[in-house]
């Protein structure tokens, strides 16, 4: 059923501020869908084809075309630098900017990239330049104007969960969820205007991109997802299927879909809780996957591993937390 | 060394002598790296207490020590919440060479979170030391600067590692008997 309205929170920030983590936690607290830059890139590729000019002037309309459609059924937290520019004039909108002093940002880059302080400073400067170039190409200005935001939070004095809590409070105070403003007719009108502008550039949305709510196939998968959420590890559930067998005509006759993908680690995770006879079958698929796609990183957790995790992280009634 | 006959032990992985010897070797590496006297070791409660203490005794350089702990994960509610610092450091780490000391690194979840948290507090440098590294379970890529042993994919007890809060005080490392 279509919701008669939508609420959107945009979270953008300087490089090294861990903006994505803030956006993800805010989405978790609010029960909204989190769209990261990578997720939006994937949806844009799905919608417009594999070649998407990330920094073109058409980019805002291409992104907005997708986001508008998705937001008719989902409340969104869009964690993307410049996202606040995508929803100009929308009433049910909260625009958040995450900032931090250079020392804090440098510390984060040191850790994330395994660099010393001097190397991290250089990397940060390069990312700032790249962000400015992208923003300029997409939105016509290299920097974010302070008045473009409703809420600015400082990562030097607030950790990600504090910032997410502030965002959630602001959403409630602004009554975004109850605001109800985007009728199907208004959405259609906005889409018409966007499509008209895109058509002038020879770009035609396909209407393919969609968000699917994860329906976990096994309770252990939900526990694992909760564990990842607890440790603030971004994840996607069954995002990709890999063909592993073809018939003589080249048609795919067998595929393998790992349970989770962790974009920060570029790692697929497969959980196996089934009985041994079925494990053998799954092991064969994993072996084929590794042979055919040697560049794919996949970690397999067998029932014993999962039970150990359950013991380690205190999921079982009698088990204990252990760092 | 006499190993107590505990029914939960499948086999001894490393004897007390092996553990002590390896701790001495790692302590020598750490002493060499941090010979400017600016080292602060941060232990993660509770498991790392035994290892950190043994390691610190073998160092030949001055060292400061602090501890922290994090909130436990619970799957009892639909919203699992997020990890938080349950016991924070007593003193700031700004400008110090921090060595985070763990008993074991397997998935890397805890170490990643703590390293991120500490890195944001402007230390001069930050490194990770663990008694045990179980890479077969690694999900989060981590750079481990110092480690005593790499272990197989088994549940291990002793030297701070517990099973249902027991056996941390064993002076050796043992594999827990399956079920």
Coordinates of C-alpha atoms in Angstrom, one line a residue, chain B:
Chain B
X1 CA 53.7 -27.7 34.4
X2 CA 50.7 -29.6 35.7
X3 CA 47.5 -29.2 33.7
X4 CA 44.4 -29.6 35.8
X5 CA 42.1 -32.3 34.6
X6 CA 39.1 -30.2 33.7
X7 CA 36.2 -32.0 31.9
X8 CA 35.7 -29.0 29.6
X9 CA 39.2 -29.1 28.1
X10 CA 39.6 -30.9 24.8
X11 CA 43.4 -30.3 24.6
X12 CA 46.0 -27.8 25.6
X13 CA 46.8 -25.4 22.8
X14 CA 49.8 -23.6 24.4
X15 CA 51.4 -24.4 27.7
X16 CA 52.1 -21.9 30.4
X17 CA 55.8 -21.9 29.4
X18 CA 55.0 -21.3 25.8
X19 CA 52.6 -18.4 26.6
X20 CA 55.2 -16.8 28.9
X21 CA 58.0 -17.2 26.3
X22 CA 55.9 -15.6 23.6
X23 CA 54.8 -12.8 25.8
X24 CA 58.4 -12.0 26.6
X25 CA 59.2 -11.9 22.8
X26 CA 56.3 -9.6 22.0
X27 CA 57.2 -7.4 25.0
X28 CA 60.7 -7.0 23.6
X29 CA 59.2 -5.9 20.2
X30 CA 57.0 -3.3 22.0
X31 CA 59.8 -2.1 24.2
X32 CA 61.9 -1.6 21.1
X33 CA 59.2 0.3 19.1
X34 CA 58.2 2.6 22.0
X35 CA 61.6 3.4 23.5
X36 CA 60.7 7.1 23.7
X37 CA 58.7 6.5 26.8
X38 CA 55.3 7.7 25.6
X39 CA 53.4 4.4 25.6
X40 CA 49.9 4.0 27.1
X41 CA 48.5 0.5 27.1
X42 CA 44.7 0.3 27.1
X43 CA 43.1 -3.0 28.1
X44 CA 39.7 -4.1 27.2
X45 CA 37.8 -5.5 30.2
X46 CA 37.6 -8.2 31.2
X47 CA 39.4 -10.7 29.0
X48 CA 42.6 -8.7 28.4
X49 CA 43.5 -8.1 32.1
X50 CA 45.6 -11.2 32.4
X51 CA 47.5 -10.7 29.2
X52 CA 48.0 -7.0 29.7
X53 CA 49.4 -7.5 33.2
X54 CA 51.8 -10.3 32.0
X55 CA 52.9 -8.2 29.0
X56 CA 53.4 -5.0 31.0
X57 CA 55.7 -6.9 33.5
X58 CA 58.0 -7.9 30.7
X59 CA 58.3 -4.4 29.2
X60 CA 61.6 -2.6 29.7
X61 CA 60.2 0.8 29.1
X62 CA 57.9 3.0 31.3
X63 CA 54.2 2.5 30.5
X64 CA 50.9 4.0 31.5
X65 CA 47.9 1.7 31.8
X66 CA 44.2 2.3 31.5
X67 CA 41.1 0.2 30.9
X68 CA 37.8 0.4 29.2
X69 CA 34.8 -1.8 28.5
X70 CA 31.9 -1.9 26.1
X71 CA 28.3 -2.6 26.5
X72 CA 27.3 -6.2 25.7
X73 CA 25.2 -7.1 22.6
X74 CA 21.7 -8.4 23.3
X75 CA 19.4 -9.9 20.8
X76 CA 16.5 -10.1 23.2
X77 CA 14.7 -7.1 21.7
X78 CA 13.9 -6.4 18.1
X79 CA 16.1 -3.2 18.2
X80 CA 19.5 -4.4 19.2
X81 CA 20.8 -0.9 19.8
X82 CA 24.4 0.0 19.2
X83 CA 27.7 -0.6 21.0
X84 CA 28.7 1.9 23.6
X85 CA 31.5 2.5 26.0
X86 CA 30.3 1.0 29.3
X87 CA 33.5 2.0 31.2
X88 CA 35.5 4.8 29.7
X89 CA 39.2 5.6 30.0
X90 CA 40.1 7.4 33.2
X91 CA 42.5 9.8 31.5
X92 CA 42.7 11.4 28.0
X93 CA 45.0 9.9 25.4
X94 CA 45.7 13.1 23.5
X95 CA 49.3 13.1 22.2
X96 CA 50.1 9.6 23.6
X97 CA 51.2 6.5 21.8
X98 CA 48.3 4.2 22.4
X99 CA 48.5 0.4 22.3
X100 CA 45.1 -1.3 22.5
X101 CA 45.5 -4.7 24.1
X102 CA 43.0 -7.4 23.4
X103 CA 42.9 -11.0 24.5
X104 CA 41.6 -12.2 21.2
X105 CA 40.7 -10.8 17.8
X106 CA 38.4 -12.9 15.7
X107 CA 35.6 -11.1 13.8
X108 CA 37.3 -7.8 14.5
X109 CA 34.0 -6.1 15.5
X110 CA 35.2 -5.0 19.0
X111 CA 38.7 -3.9 18.0
X112 CA 37.4 -1.9 15.1
X113 CA 34.9 0.0 17.2
X114 CA 37.5 0.7 20.0
X115 CA 40.2 1.7 17.5
X116 CA 37.8 4.1 15.9
X117 CA 36.7 5.6 19.2
X118 CA 40.3 6.0 20.5
X119 CA 41.6 7.4 17.2
X120 CA 39.1 10.2 17.4
X121 CA 40.7 11.4 20.7
X122 CA 43.8 12.6 19.0
X123 CA 46.5 10.2 20.2
X124 CA 49.9 10.6 18.7
X125 CA 49.7 7.0 17.3
X126 CA 47.5 4.0 17.8
X127 CA 48.3 0.3 17.4
X128 CA 46.7 -3.0 18.2
X129 CA 48.2 -5.9 20.2
X130 CA 46.5 -9.2 20.8
X131 CA 47.4 -12.4 22.6
X132 CA 45.4 -14.5 20.1
X133 CA 44.5 -13.9 16.5
X134 CA 41.8 -16.1 15.0
X135 CA 41.8 -14.9 11.3
X136 CA 39.4 -17.6 10.1
X137 CA 36.6 -15.6 11.6
X138 CA 37.7 -12.2 10.5
X139 CA 35.0 -10.0 9.0
X140 CA 36.4 -6.6 9.6
X141 CA 39.9 -6.1 8.1
X142 CA 42.3 -5.0 10.8
X143 CA 46.0 -4.3 11.0
X144 CA 47.4 -6.2 14.0
X145 CA 50.7 -4.7 15.1
X146 CA 51.7 -7.2 17.7
X147 CA 50.4 -10.7 18.4
X148 CA 51.4 -13.7 20.4
X149 CA 49.7 -16.6 18.6
X150 CA 47.6 -17.3 15.6
X151 CA 45.1 -19.9 16.5
X152 CA 42.7 -22.3 14.6
X153 CA 39.0 -21.9 14.5
X154 CA 38.3 -23.3 17.9
X155 CA 36.8 -21.9 21.1
X156 CA 39.7 -21.2 23.4
X157 CA 39.8 -20.7 27.2
X158 CA 42.5 -19.6 29.7
X159 CA 44.8 -16.6 30.2
X160 CA 41.7 -14.3 30.4
X161 CA 39.5 -16.1 27.9
X162 CA 36.3 -17.5 29.5
X163 CA 33.5 -19.9 29.0
X164 CA 30.5 -18.7 30.9
X165 CA 32.7 -16.4 32.9
X166 CA 34.9 -19.4 34.1
X167 CA 38.5 -20.5 33.3
X168 CA 39.9 -17.0 32.8
X169 CA 42.5 -17.8 35.5
X170 CA 44.0 -20.8 33.7
X171 CA 47.7 -20.2 33.1
X172 CA 47.6 -22.0 29.8
X173 CA 45.5 -21.8 26.7
X174 CA 43.2 -24.7 26.0
X175 CA 40.6 -25.7 23.4
X176 CA 37.1 -26.1 24.9
X177 CA 35.6 -29.6 24.4
X178 CA 32.7 -29.4 21.9
X179 CA 29.4 -29.7 23.8

